Coordinates of C-alpha atoms in Angstrom, one line a residue:
M83 CA 15.7 -54.2 -225.4
F84 CA 12.1 -55.0 -226.3
A85 CA 10.9 -51.6 -225.1
A86 CA 13.6 -49.9 -227.1
A87 CA 12.6 -51.8 -230.3
T88 CA 8.8 -51.0 -229.9
K89 CA 9.6 -47.3 -229.2
S90 CA 11.6 -47.2 -232.4
F91 CA 8.8 -48.9 -234.3
V92 CA 6.2 -46.4 -233.1
K93 CA 8.5 -43.5 -233.9
Q94 CA 9.0 -44.6 -237.5
V95 CA 5.4 -45.7 -238.1
G96 CA 4.0 -42.6 -236.5
D97 CA 0.2 -42.6 -236.9
G98 CA -0.2 -39.0 -235.6
G99 CA 0.9 -39.8 -232.1
R100 CA -2.0 -42.1 -231.3
L101 CA 0.2 -45.3 -231.2
V102 CA 1.7 -46.3 -227.9
P103 CA 4.6 -48.8 -227.7
V104 CA 4.2 -51.9 -225.6
P105 CA 6.6 -51.4 -222.6
S106 CA 7.3 -55.0 -221.8
L107 CA 7.3 -58.4 -223.5
S108 CA 5.7 -60.0 -220.5
E109 CA 2.7 -57.8 -220.8
A110 CA 2.3 -57.9 -224.6
D111 CA -0.8 -60.2 -224.4
K112 CA -2.7 -57.7 -222.2
Y113 CA -3.0 -55.0 -224.9
Q114 CA -5.6 -56.7 -227.1
P115 CA -8.6 -54.9 -228.6
L116 CA -11.3 -54.1 -225.9
S117 CA -8.8 -54.6 -223.1
L118 CA -8.7 -52.0 -220.4
V119 CA -5.6 -49.9 -219.5
V120 CA -5.1 -47.1 -217.0
K121 CA -3.6 -43.8 -218.3
K122 CA -1.9 -41.7 -215.7
K123 CA 0.3 -38.6 -215.9
R124 CA 3.7 -39.2 -214.3
C125 CA 4.2 -35.6 -212.9
F126 CA 4.4 -32.1 -214.1
L127 CA 8.0 -32.5 -215.3
F128 CA 7.1 -35.4 -217.7
P129 CA 4.4 -34.4 -220.2
R130 CA 4.0 -38.0 -221.4
Y131 CA 1.5 -40.4 -219.9
K132 CA 2.2 -43.8 -218.4
F133 CA -0.1 -46.7 -219.5
T134 CA -0.6 -49.6 -217.1
S135 CA -2.2 -52.8 -218.3
T136 CA -5.0 -54.5 -216.4
P137 CA -6.4 -58.1 -216.5
F138 CA -9.9 -56.9 -217.5
T139 CA -11.8 -56.1 -220.7
L140 CA -14.6 -53.6 -221.3
K141 CA -17.2 -56.4 -220.8
D142 CA -15.9 -57.1 -217.3
I143 CA -16.8 -53.6 -216.0
L144 CA -20.3 -53.5 -217.5
L145 CA -23.5 -54.5 -215.9
G146 CA -25.1 -57.7 -217.3
D147 CA -23.6 -60.8 -218.9
R148 CA -24.3 -59.8 -222.5
E149 CA -21.2 -60.0 -224.8
I150 CA -20.0 -57.0 -226.7
S151 CA -21.1 -57.5 -230.3
A152 CA -18.6 -55.1 -231.9
G153 CA -16.4 -57.0 -234.3
I154 CA -12.6 -56.7 -234.9
S155 CA -11.2 -56.3 -238.3
S156 CA -7.5 -57.0 -239.3
Y157 CA -5.2 -56.4 -242.2
Q158 CA -1.5 -56.4 -243.0
L159 CA 0.2 -53.1 -242.2
L160 CA 3.8 -53.4 -243.3
N161 CA 7.0 -55.4 -243.3
Y162 CA 9.3 -54.1 -240.6
E163 CA 13.1 -54.6 -240.5
D164 CA 15.3 -52.1 -238.7
E165 CA 19.0 -51.8 -238.0
S166 CA 20.4 -48.9 -236.1
D167 CA 23.5 -48.0 -234.0
V168 CA 23.0 -46.0 -230.9
S169 CA 25.6 -44.1 -229.0
L170 CA 26.3 -45.3 -225.4
Y171 CA 26.4 -41.7 -224.3
G172 CA 22.8 -41.1 -225.2
R173 CA 19.7 -41.8 -223.1
R174 CA 18.5 -44.6 -225.4
G175 CA 21.9 -46.3 -225.4
N176 CA 22.1 -46.2 -221.6
H177 CA 18.6 -47.6 -221.4
I178 CA 19.5 -50.5 -223.7
V179 CA 22.7 -51.3 -221.8
N180 CA 20.8 -51.3 -218.4
D181 CA 17.9 -53.3 -219.8
V182 CA 20.0 -56.0 -221.6
G183 CA 23.1 -56.0 -219.4
I184 CA 25.7 -56.4 -222.2
N185 CA 29.4 -55.9 -221.8
V186 CA 30.4 -52.5 -223.2
T187 CA 34.1 -52.6 -222.4
G188 CA 36.0 -50.8 -225.1
S189 CA 32.8 -49.9 -227.0
D190 CA 31.3 -46.6 -227.8
S191 CA 28.1 -47.7 -229.4
V192 CA 25.6 -50.5 -229.6
A193 CA 24.0 -51.9 -232.8
V194 CA 20.3 -52.8 -232.5
K195 CA 18.6 -55.1 -235.0
A196 CA 14.9 -55.7 -234.9
S197 CA 13.3 -58.1 -237.3
F198 CA 9.5 -58.0 -236.9
G199 CA 8.6 -59.1 -240.5
V200 CA 5.1 -58.6 -241.6
V201 CA 2.9 -57.0 -238.9
T202 CA -0.9 -56.8 -238.9
K203 CA -3.3 -54.2 -237.5
H204 CA -6.3 -55.3 -235.5
E205 CA -9.0 -52.7 -234.7
V206 CA -12.4 -52.5 -233.2
E207 CA -15.4 -51.5 -235.3
V208 CA -16.0 -48.1 -233.7
S209 CA -19.4 -47.3 -235.2
T210 CA -20.8 -50.7 -234.0
L211 CA -19.3 -50.2 -230.5
L212 CA -20.7 -46.6 -230.2
K213 CA -24.2 -47.9 -230.9
E214 CA -24.0 -50.7 -228.4
I215 CA -22.7 -48.6 -225.4
T216 CA -25.8 -46.4 -225.5
T217 CA -27.7 -49.2 -223.7
R218 CA -24.9 -50.4 -221.4
K219 CA -24.0 -49.2 -217.9
I220 CA -20.8 -49.2 -215.8
N221 CA -20.7 -51.4 -212.7
F222 CA -19.4 -49.0 -210.0
D223 CA -18.9 -52.0 -207.6
H224 CA -16.1 -53.4 -209.8
S225 CA -12.7 -53.1 -208.1
L226 CA -11.0 -51.5 -211.1
I227 CA -13.7 -48.8 -211.2
R228 CA -13.4 -48.1 -207.5
Q229 CA -9.6 -47.8 -207.6
T230 CA -9.5 -45.7 -210.8
R231 CA -12.3 -43.4 -209.5
S232 CA -10.4 -42.6 -206.3
S233 CA -7.5 -41.1 -208.2
R234 CA -8.1 -37.8 -210.0
K235 CA -5.0 -38.3 -212.2
A236 CA -6.0 -41.7 -213.5
V237 CA -8.2 -42.2 -216.6
L238 CA -9.6 -45.5 -217.7
C239 CA -9.0 -46.4 -221.4
V240 CA -10.1 -49.1 -223.8
V241 CA -7.7 -50.5 -226.4
M242 CA -9.2 -49.9 -229.8
E243 CA -6.4 -51.2 -232.0
S244 CA -3.3 -53.3 -231.7
I245 CA -0.4 -54.1 -234.0
R246 CA 1.0 -57.7 -233.8
T247 CA 3.7 -59.8 -235.4
T248 CA 2.8 -62.7 -237.7
R249 CA 5.9 -64.9 -237.2
Q250 CA 8.6 -65.6 -234.8
C251 CA 10.7 -62.5 -234.4
S252 CA 14.2 -61.7 -233.1
L253 CA 15.9 -58.7 -231.4
S254 CA 19.7 -58.5 -231.2
V255 CA 22.1 -56.1 -229.6
H256 CA 25.9 -55.9 -230.3
A257 CA 28.5 -53.7 -228.6
G258 CA 31.2 -52.3 -230.9
I259 CA 33.1 -49.2 -232.2
R260 CA 32.0 -46.8 -234.8
R261 CA 34.4 -46.5 -237.8
E262 CA 34.6 -43.9 -240.6
A263 CA 35.1 -46.4 -243.4
M264 CA 32.1 -48.5 -242.4
R265 CA 28.9 -47.9 -240.5
F266 CA 29.7 -50.2 -237.7
H267 CA 32.5 -52.7 -236.8
F268 CA 32.0 -55.8 -234.8
M269 CA 35.1 -56.9 -232.8
D270 CA 34.7 -60.6 -233.4
E271 CA 38.2 -61.7 -232.5
Q272 CA 38.6 -59.5 -229.5
N273 CA 35.1 -59.7 -228.2
P274 CA 34.9 -60.4 -224.5
K275 CA 32.1 -62.7 -223.4
G276 CA 28.7 -61.1 -223.0
R277 CA 29.2 -58.5 -225.7
D278 CA 26.3 -59.7 -227.9
K279 CA 22.7 -60.5 -226.8
A280 CA 19.7 -61.6 -228.7
I281 CA 16.1 -62.6 -227.9
V282 CA 13.4 -64.4 -229.9
F283 CA 9.7 -64.0 -229.2
P284 CA 6.7 -65.9 -230.7
A285 CA 4.3 -64.9 -233.4
H286 CA 1.2 -62.8 -232.6
T287 CA 3.0 -60.6 -230.1
T288 CA 1.6 -57.2 -229.7
I289 CA 4.2 -54.4 -230.2
A290 CA 2.0 -51.3 -230.2
F291 CA -1.6 -50.2 -229.4
S292 CA -3.9 -47.2 -229.4
V293 CA -6.7 -46.3 -226.9
F294 CA -9.9 -44.3 -226.5
E295 CA -10.4 -42.7 -223.1
L296 CA -13.7 -43.4 -221.2
F297 CA -15.8 -40.6 -219.7
I298 CA -18.1 -42.2 -217.1
Y299 CA -21.2 -40.4 -215.8
L300 CA -22.7 -40.6 -212.3
D301 CA -25.7 -42.7 -213.6
G302 CA -23.3 -45.4 -215.0
A303 CA -23.6 -44.3 -218.7
F304 CA -20.3 -43.7 -220.4
D305 CA -18.9 -42.2 -223.6
L306 CA -15.9 -43.1 -225.8
C307 CA -13.6 -40.0 -226.4
V308 CA -13.0 -40.6 -230.1
T309 CA -11.1 -37.3 -230.6
S310 CA -8.1 -35.8 -228.9
V311 CA -10.1 -32.8 -227.8
S312 CA -12.5 -34.7 -225.6
K313 CA -11.0 -36.0 -222.3
G314 CA -11.9 -39.0 -220.2
G315 CA -12.5 -39.4 -216.5
F316 CA -15.4 -39.5 -214.0
E317 CA -18.2 -37.1 -213.5
R318 CA -17.7 -35.7 -210.0
E319 CA -20.5 -35.4 -207.5
E320 CA -21.2 -31.9 -206.2
T321 CA -20.0 -31.8 -202.6
P322 CA -22.0 -29.9 -200.0
T323 CA -19.1 -27.4 -199.6
F324 CA -18.9 -26.8 -203.3
G325 CA -22.7 -26.4 -203.6
L326 CA -22.7 -23.8 -200.8
L327 CA -19.9 -21.9 -202.4
Y328 CA -21.6 -22.0 -205.8
R329 CA -24.9 -20.7 -204.4
L330 CA -23.0 -18.0 -202.4
R331 CA -21.3 -16.9 -205.6
N332 CA -24.6 -16.6 -207.4
I333 CA -26.1 -14.5 -204.6
L334 CA -23.1 -12.2 -204.6
F335 CA -23.2 -11.9 -208.3
E336 CA -26.9 -11.0 -208.3
R337 CA -26.4 -8.5 -205.5
N338 CA -23.5 -6.9 -207.4
R339 CA -25.7 -6.7 -210.5
R340 CA -28.5 -4.9 -208.6
V341 CA -26.1 -2.4 -207.1
M342 CA -24.6 -1.6 -210.5
D343 CA -28.1 -1.2 -212.0
T344 CA -29.0 1.2 -209.1
I345 CA -25.8 3.2 -209.7
S346 CA -26.5 3.3 -213.4
R347 CA -30.0 4.6 -212.9
S348 CA -28.7 7.2 -210.4
Q349 CA -26.1 8.3 -212.9
L350 CA -28.8 8.7 -215.6
Y351 CA -31.0 10.6 -213.2
L352 CA -28.1 13.1 -212.4
D353 CA -27.3 13.4 -216.1
D354 CA -31.0 14.4 -216.7
L355 CA -30.9 16.9 -213.9
F356 CA -27.7 18.6 -215.0
S357 CA -28.6 18.6 -218.7
D358 CA -31.9 20.3 -217.7
Y359 CA -30.0 22.8 -215.6
Y360 CA -27.5 23.7 -218.4
D361 CA -30.2 23.6 -221.1
K362 CA -32.1 26.4 -219.4
H363 CA -28.9 28.4 -218.8
L364 CA -29.5 28.9 -215.1
S365 CA -26.9 30.9 -213.1
M366 CA -25.8 30.8 -209.5
T367 CA -28.1 33.8 -208.7
D368 CA -31.2 32.4 -210.5
I369 CA -32.6 30.9 -207.3
S370 CA -30.3 31.1 -204.3
L371 CA -29.8 34.8 -204.2
K372 CA -33.4 35.8 -204.7
E373 CA -35.2 37.3 -201.8
G374 CA -36.8 34.7 -199.5
T375 CA -34.9 31.8 -201.1
H376 CA -32.5 29.5 -199.3
I377 CA -28.9 30.6 -198.7
R378 CA -25.8 28.8 -199.8
V379 CA -23.3 28.5 -196.8
N380 CA -19.9 27.0 -196.1
L381 CA -20.6 24.2 -193.6
L382 CA -17.0 24.2 -192.3
N383 CA -17.7 27.6 -190.7
H384 CA -20.3 25.7 -188.6
N385 CA -18.1 22.8 -187.6
I386 CA -19.7 20.4 -190.1
P387 CA -17.1 18.2 -191.9
K388 CA -16.8 17.8 -195.7
G389 CA -19.1 15.0 -197.1
P390 CA -20.8 13.6 -200.2
C391 CA -23.1 15.9 -202.1
I392 CA -26.7 14.7 -201.9
L393 CA -27.1 14.9 -205.6
C394 CA -23.8 14.0 -207.4
G395 CA -22.4 12.1 -204.4
M396 CA -24.8 9.2 -205.2
G397 CA -23.2 8.3 -208.5
N398 CA -20.1 6.2 -209.4
F399 CA -17.8 8.7 -207.8
K400 CA -18.4 9.9 -204.2
R401 CA -18.0 13.6 -205.0
E402 CA -17.7 15.6 -201.7
T403 CA -18.4 19.2 -200.9
V404 CA -18.1 21.8 -198.0
Y405 CA -21.2 23.7 -199.1
G406 CA -24.8 23.2 -198.2
C407 CA -28.1 24.7 -197.1
F408 CA -29.4 25.0 -193.5
Q409 CA -33.0 25.7 -194.7
C410 CA -33.3 22.1 -196.0
S411 CA -33.2 18.9 -193.9
V412 CA -32.8 15.2 -195.0
D413 CA -32.6 12.0 -193.0
G414 CA -32.8 13.8 -189.6
H415 CA -30.0 16.2 -190.4
K416 CA -30.7 20.0 -190.2
Y417 CA -28.7 20.7 -193.3
V418 CA -28.1 19.4 -196.8
R419 CA -24.7 19.1 -198.5
L420 CA -24.7 20.5 -202.0
H421 CA -22.1 21.7 -204.4
A422 CA -22.1 25.4 -205.1
V423 CA -22.6 24.9 -208.8
P424 CA -24.8 23.5 -210.1
C425 CA -26.2 21.2 -207.4
F426 CA -27.4 23.9 -205.1
D427 CA -29.6 25.6 -207.7
V428 CA -30.7 22.2 -209.3
W429 CA -31.8 20.9 -205.8
H430 CA -33.9 23.9 -205.0
K431 CA -35.3 24.1 -208.5
R432 CA -36.5 20.5 -208.1
M433 CA -37.8 21.2 -204.6
K434 CA -40.1 23.9 -205.9

């Protein structure tokens, strides 16, 4: 019943989604400014996070005994009185029934009345705290730090503001039947025992809070994540396996870059060759068919398989040919593969 009332309060007050309802009356005193809570994602099916209270404050996990000098300001927020009737067939109605344990025989709804009265907001002076943490370090030997650091899903947070009641407050739940003529009808005369429940809790009870996540570095320094864009957690050490893979990735990247540069230079070289060939309007007979020059032959007739051209086969595309020249030799071979046009004439022109 208390959880349902605090959720309703946060939903109506809003505050841009930063406010978190206190889940339990027994833990309300643990959500005070500068207290530490653990934020953990439930699972991929539930986008909302679960906040777990701890018995520690920010000072407890810092090195040294110096107190935190950041002050806490407070002011009245609003006067909150809420009455609502909830269907028993909804999720919230089922939660209230299971939480309170009222008798719902013959009822289709429950009426919830929350009387918080004037509530106050207590918040930490952020600018002062940010200046102070620049000289403070986290104690990695603290049990809370060790346990939170071992879980990759858990994030340590510090409570920056809390909303509290100022007087004794009451919550009541009544089971009844919805009527068309009136909003809600209480069956006073026919009410079985246990149909109504009410609780009273003392003044200065925290009903909602907001947090800043902590990002903790390897050297013990830490930052407050004052915006929703920045995320908290722990800076992770580079493991040997990760470091080896990272260096291997860099080596492969550099090698691939050099290969691409070589291919690019080869392509530019071929472009220069061919443009020079076509600019001078050379023909197939300009060199190869002159007397005393090398002869273009079909290598397949000499049992030599098709292969990459020694000129244009070195570019981005491995262009292959069946033609070549027996008068030239390269890399121990007694022949050179060359396309009939224009590679054969370009090759022998450059050889001259």
